[in-house]
Coordinates of C-alpha atoms (C1' of nucleotides) in Angstrom, one line a residue:
Chain A
M1 CA 90.5 21.4 102.8
Y2 CA 86.9 22.3 102.8
S3 CA 84.7 21.6 99.8
S4 CA 85.1 24.6 97.7
E5 CA 81.5 25.6 97.8
L6 CA 81.8 26.6 101.4
I7 CA 84.7 29.0 100.9
K8 CA 83.0 30.8 98.1
G9 CA 81.8 34.1 99.1
T10 CA 84.3 34.6 101.9
L11 CA 87.3 35.6 99.8
K12 CA 86.8 39.4 100.0
T13 CA 86.0 39.2 103.7
I14 CA 89.3 37.3 104.4
I15 CA 91.4 39.6 102.2
L16 CA 90.0 42.7 103.8
K17 CA 90.3 41.5 107.3
L18 CA 93.9 40.4 106.9
L19 CA 94.8 43.7 105.2
S20 CA 93.1 45.6 108.0
E21 CA 95.4 44.1 110.5
E22 CA 98.7 43.9 108.7
K23 CA 99.0 47.4 107.2
R24 CA 100.2 46.0 103.8
M25 CA 100.6 42.7 102.2
Y26 CA 101.3 41.3 98.8
G27 CA 99.3 38.6 97.1
Y28 CA 101.4 35.6 97.6
E29 CA 101.9 36.6 101.2
I30 CA 98.1 36.5 101.7
T31 CA 97.9 33.0 100.4
Q32 CA 100.6 31.9 102.8
K33 CA 99.2 33.6 105.8
V34 CA 95.8 32.1 105.2
K35 CA 97.2 28.7 104.7
E36 CA 99.3 29.1 107.9
L37 CA 96.4 30.5 110.1
T38 CA 94.0 27.7 109.0
G39 CA 96.4 24.8 109.1
G40 CA 96.1 24.3 105.4
K41 CA 92.3 24.1 105.6
I42 CA 91.8 27.1 103.4
Q43 CA 94.2 27.6 100.5
L44 CA 93.5 30.5 98.3
T45 CA 94.1 29.9 94.6
E46 CA 95.9 32.5 92.6
G47 CA 93.3 32.4 89.9
A48 CA 90.7 33.6 92.4
L49 CA 92.9 35.9 94.5
Y50 CA 94.6 38.1 91.9
P51 CA 91.4 39.1 90.0
T52 CA 89.7 39.9 93.3
L53 CA 92.6 42.1 94.4
H54 CA 92.5 43.9 91.0
A55 CA 88.8 44.4 91.4
L56 CA 89.1 45.8 94.9
E57 CA 91.8 48.2 93.7
A58 CA 89.6 49.3 90.8
Q59 CA 86.9 50.1 93.3
G60 CA 89.2 52.2 95.5
I61 CA 89.0 49.7 98.3
L62 CA 92.7 49.0 98.0
T63 CA 95.7 50.9 96.8
T64 CA 99.0 49.4 95.6
E65 CA 102.7 50.0 95.6
V66 CA 105.1 47.9 93.6
V67 CA 108.4 47.1 95.3
N68 CA 111.5 45.5 93.9
V69 CA 112.9 42.8 96.1
G70 CA 116.1 41.5 94.7
N71 CA 115.2 41.1 91.1
R72 CA 111.6 40.2 91.6
L73 CA 108.6 42.5 92.0
R74 CA 106.1 42.5 94.8
K75 CA 102.8 44.3 94.6
Y76 CA 101.8 45.5 98.1
Y77 CA 98.2 46.2 98.9
T78 CA 96.9 48.5 101.5
V79 CA 93.3 49.2 102.5
T80 CA 92.0 52.7 102.1
S81 CA 89.7 54.3 104.7
S82 CA 86.6 53.2 102.8
G83 CA 88.2 49.8 102.6
K84 CA 88.4 49.6 106.4
L85 CA 84.7 50.4 106.6
M86 CA 84.0 47.7 104.2
A87 CA 86.2 45.3 106.1
D88 CA 84.2 45.9 109.3
E89 CA 80.9 45.5 107.4
K90 CA 82.0 42.3 105.8
V91 CA 83.2 40.8 109.0
N92 CA 80.1 41.8 110.9
E93 CA 77.9 40.5 108.2
F94 CA 79.7 37.2 108.3
S95 CA 79.5 37.0 112.0
D96 CA 75.8 37.7 111.9
F97 CA 75.4 35.1 109.2
M98 CA 77.1 32.5 111.3
N99 CA 74.8 33.1 114.2
T100 CA 71.9 32.7 111.9
M101 CA 73.3 29.4 110.6
I102 CA 74.1 28.1 114.1
F103 CA 70.4 28.6 114.9
L104 CA 69.2 27.2 111.6
L105 CA 71.4 24.1 111.7
D106 CA 70.9 23.7 115.5
L107 CA 74.6 23.8 116.3
K108 CA 76.0 23.8 119.7
P109 CA 78.5 26.5 120.5
K110 CA 82.0 24.9 120.7
M111 CA 84.5 26.3 123.1
G112 CA 87.6 25.2 121.4
K113 CA 91.2 26.2 121.3
A114 CA 90.2 29.8 121.1
Chain B
M1 CA 68.9 39.8 103.9
Y2 CA 72.6 38.9 103.6
S3 CA 74.6 39.6 100.5
S4 CA 74.0 36.7 98.3
E5 CA 77.6 35.7 98.1
L6 CA 77.5 34.6 101.8
I7 CA 74.6 32.3 101.4
K8 CA 76.1 30.6 98.4
G9 CA 77.3 27.1 99.1
T10 CA 75.1 26.6 102.0
L11 CA 71.9 25.7 100.2
K12 CA 72.4 21.9 100.1
T13 CA 73.4 21.9 103.8
I14 CA 70.2 23.8 104.7
I15 CA 67.9 21.7 102.7
L16 CA 69.4 18.4 104.0
K17 CA 69.4 19.5 107.6
L18 CA 65.7 20.6 107.5
L19 CA 64.7 17.4 105.7
S20 CA 66.6 15.3 108.2
E21 CA 64.4 16.8 111.0
E22 CA 61.1 17.2 109.4
K23 CA 60.6 13.8 107.7
R24 CA 59.2 15.2 104.6
M25 CA 58.7 18.7 103.2
Y26 CA 57.8 20.2 99.8
G27 CA 59.8 22.9 98.1
Y28 CA 57.6 25.9 98.9
E29 CA 57.4 24.7 102.5
I30 CA 61.2 24.8 102.7
T31 CA 61.4 28.4 101.5
Q32 CA 58.9 29.4 104.1
K33 CA 60.4 27.5 107.0
V34 CA 63.9 29.0 106.3
K35 CA 62.4 32.5 106.0
E36 CA 60.6 32.0 109.3
L37 CA 63.5 30.5 111.2
T38 CA 65.9 33.2 110.1
G39 CA 63.5 36.1 110.5
G40 CA 63.6 36.8 106.8
K41 CA 67.4 37.0 106.7
I42 CA 67.7 34.0 104.4
Q43 CA 65.2 33.7 101.6
L44 CA 65.7 30.9 99.2
T45 CA 64.8 31.6 95.6
E46 CA 62.9 29.1 93.6
G47 CA 65.3 29.3 90.8
A48 CA 68.0 28.0 93.1
L49 CA 65.9 25.6 95.2
Y50 CA 64.1 23.5 92.6
P51 CA 67.1 22.6 90.4
T52 CA 69.0 21.7 93.6
L53 CA 66.2 19.5 94.8
H54 CA 66.0 17.8 91.4
A55 CA 69.8 17.2 91.5
L56 CA 69.7 15.7 94.9
E57 CA 66.9 13.4 93.8
A58 CA 68.8 12.3 90.8
Q59 CA 71.7 11.4 93.1
G60 CA 69.5 9.3 95.3
I61 CA 69.9 11.6 98.2
L62 CA 66.2 12.4 98.2
T63 CA 63.1 10.6 97.1
T64 CA 59.8 12.2 96.2
E65 CA 56.1 11.6 96.4
V66 CA 53.6 13.8 94.6
V67 CA 50.4 14.5 96.6
N68 CA 47.3 16.3 95.4
V69 CA 46.1 18.9 97.9
G70 CA 42.8 20.2 96.7
N71 CA 43.5 20.8 93.1
R72 CA 47.1 21.6 93.3
L73 CA 50.1 19.3 93.5
R74 CA 52.8 19.1 96.1
K75 CA 56.0 17.3 95.7
Y76 CA 57.2 16.0 99.0
Y77 CA 60.9 15.3 99.5
T78 CA 62.3 12.8 101.9
V79 CA 66.0 12.0 102.7
T80 CA 67.2 8.5 102.0
S81 CA 69.6 6.8 104.4
S82 CA 72.6 8.0 102.4
G83 CA 71.0 11.5 102.4
K84 CA 71.1 11.4 106.2
L85 CA 74.8 10.6 106.2
M86 CA 75.3 13.4 103.7
A87 CA 73.3 15.8 105.9
D88 CA 75.5 15.0 108.9
E89 CA 78.7 15.4 106.9
K90 CA 77.6 18.7 105.5
V91 CA 76.6 20.1 108.8
N92 CA 79.8 19.0 110.4
E93 CA 81.9 20.4 107.7
F94 CA 80.1 23.7 108.0
S95 CA 80.6 23.7 111.7
D96 CA 84.3 23.1 111.3
F97 CA 84.5 25.8 108.6
M98 CA 82.9 28.3 111.0
N99 CA 85.4 27.5 113.7
T100 CA 88.2 28.1 111.2
M101 CA 86.6 31.4 110.1
I102 CA 86.1 32.5 113.7
F103 CA 89.8 32.1 114.3
L104 CA 90.8 33.6 111.0
L105 CA 88.6 36.6 111.4
D106 CA 89.4 36.9 115.1
L107 CA 85.7 36.8 116.1
K108 CA 84.6 36.6 119.7
P109 CA 82.1 33.9 120.5
K110 CA 78.7 35.4 121.1
M111 CA 76.3 34.0 123.6
G112 CA 73.1 35.2 122.1
K113 CA 69.5 34.3 122.2
A114 CA 70.4 30.6 121.7
Chain C
dA1 C1' 37.5 41.4 90.3
dT2 C1' 42.1 42.1 91.3
dA3 C1' 46.1 41.2 93.9
dA4 C1' 48.7 38.3 96.6
dA5 C1' 49.9 33.8 98.1
dT6 C1' 50.6 29.0 97.1
dA7 C1' 53.1 25.6 94.2
dC8 C1' 55.5 23.9 90.7
dA9 C1' 59.2 24.5 86.7
dT10 C1' 62.9 26.0 83.4
dA11 C1' 66.0 28.9 80.8
dA12 C1' 69.1 32.9 79.9
dA13 C1' 72.4 35.6 82.0
dT14 C1' 75.5 36.7 85.6
dT15 C1' 78.8 35.9 89.1
dT16 C1' 82.5 33.5 91.1
dC17 C1' 85.7 30.3 91.2
dT18 C1' 88.7 26.4 89.3
dT19 C1' 91.9 24.8 86.3
dA20 C1' 95.3 25.6 83.0
dT21 C1' 98.8 28.2 81.2
dG22 C1' 102.5 31.6 80.9
dT23 C1' 106.6 34.3 82.5
dA24 C1' 110.5 34.8 85.5
dT25 C1' 113.7 34.7 89.6
dA26 C1' 115.4 32.4 93.8
dT27 C1' 116.5 28.7 96.7
dC28 C1' 117.0 24.1 98.1
dT29 C1' 118.7 19.1 97.3
dG30 C1' 121.2 15.4 95.9
Chain D
dC1 C1' 125.3 22.0 89.1
dA2 C1' 121.0 20.4 87.4
dG3 C1' 116.5 19.8 88.5
dA4 C1' 112.8 20.5 91.6
dT5 C1' 110.4 23.4 94.5
dA6 C1' 109.2 27.9 96.1
dT7 C1' 108.4 32.7 95.2
dA8 C1' 105.7 36.2 92.6
dC9 C1' 103.0 38.0 89.3
dA10 C1' 99.1 37.5 85.6
dT11 C1' 95.2 36.0 82.6
dA12 C1' 92.0 33.2 80.0
dA13 C1' 88.9 29.2 79.2
dG14 C1' 85.7 26.5 81.4
dA15 C1' 82.7 24.9 85.1
dA16 C1' 79.6 25.6 88.8
dA17 C1' 76.1 27.9 91.4
dT18 C1' 73.0 31.4 91.7
dT19 C1' 70.0 35.3 90.1
dT20 C1' 66.6 37.1 87.4
dA21 C1' 63.0 36.5 84.4
dT22 C1' 59.4 34.0 82.7
dG23 C1' 55.6 30.7 82.5
dT24 C1' 51.5 27.9 84.2
dA25 C1' 47.8 27.2 87.4
dT26 C1' 45.0 27.2 91.7
dT27 C1' 43.6 29.4 96.1
dT28 C1' 42.8 33.0 99.2
dA29 C1' 42.3 37.7 100.7
dT30 C1' 40.7 42.6 99.7

DNA sequence: ATAAATACATAAATTTCTTATGTATATCTG
DNA sequence: CAGATATACATAAGAAATTTATGTATTTAT
């Protein structure tokens, strides 16, 4: 787990990127997917996730459909077309930001398991 | 300029890294150096910078010496030995975090002007 | 002379996230 | 089968970090 300061500000970017790829996902599913993809290094908390999803919905970035599974409900989120634009913008901005930080912090590019 | 959300959480890392390289710097100098190195993409605000410097000093991460230049004062900051350790930790953590994000956001490594 | 730059500082307001709490069903484990 | 854990949502109080605004004062450029 990273110190929480670092992760701040990336939540929307992560949500929009995942939803851009996966068609639709529900909140809990997003937390699990992020945990899985990062080997537990990033764990989204519900208290941060749900309010953010609600806000994105209110802005027309996401739409929802509630589905009953067994006896429990799931709220699926889908990105709208403007949401896809925003997802690209956010990812590009973060990418650009990383390059700036690599230069500023004098980091060597790492060719890892990618 | 990046959306401010992104820059959040990187302030201490930036300060400590610069001070680790430059021996000693004063607050205004840090803002100018960051602005210069990032082509204006990151501009530290005084309202964020000074309280953070004060906090780092209170924690023994930085020490200060006030110098009179002409008729104006400059407060120079220097990293202590524990500050150097913290600088390395912060930079390494951010580097690790970036790798995680590159994977999560499916970004291609960019060989740029570096 | 006036504006802009240099150089510090702090306080109120805002944003964003953490922590805590609440509800309810489903599944695993001994 | 009872209790713990996992699934699945939600919100509210508090904390943390930053923005915006304001203040003081000197120096340099126009």
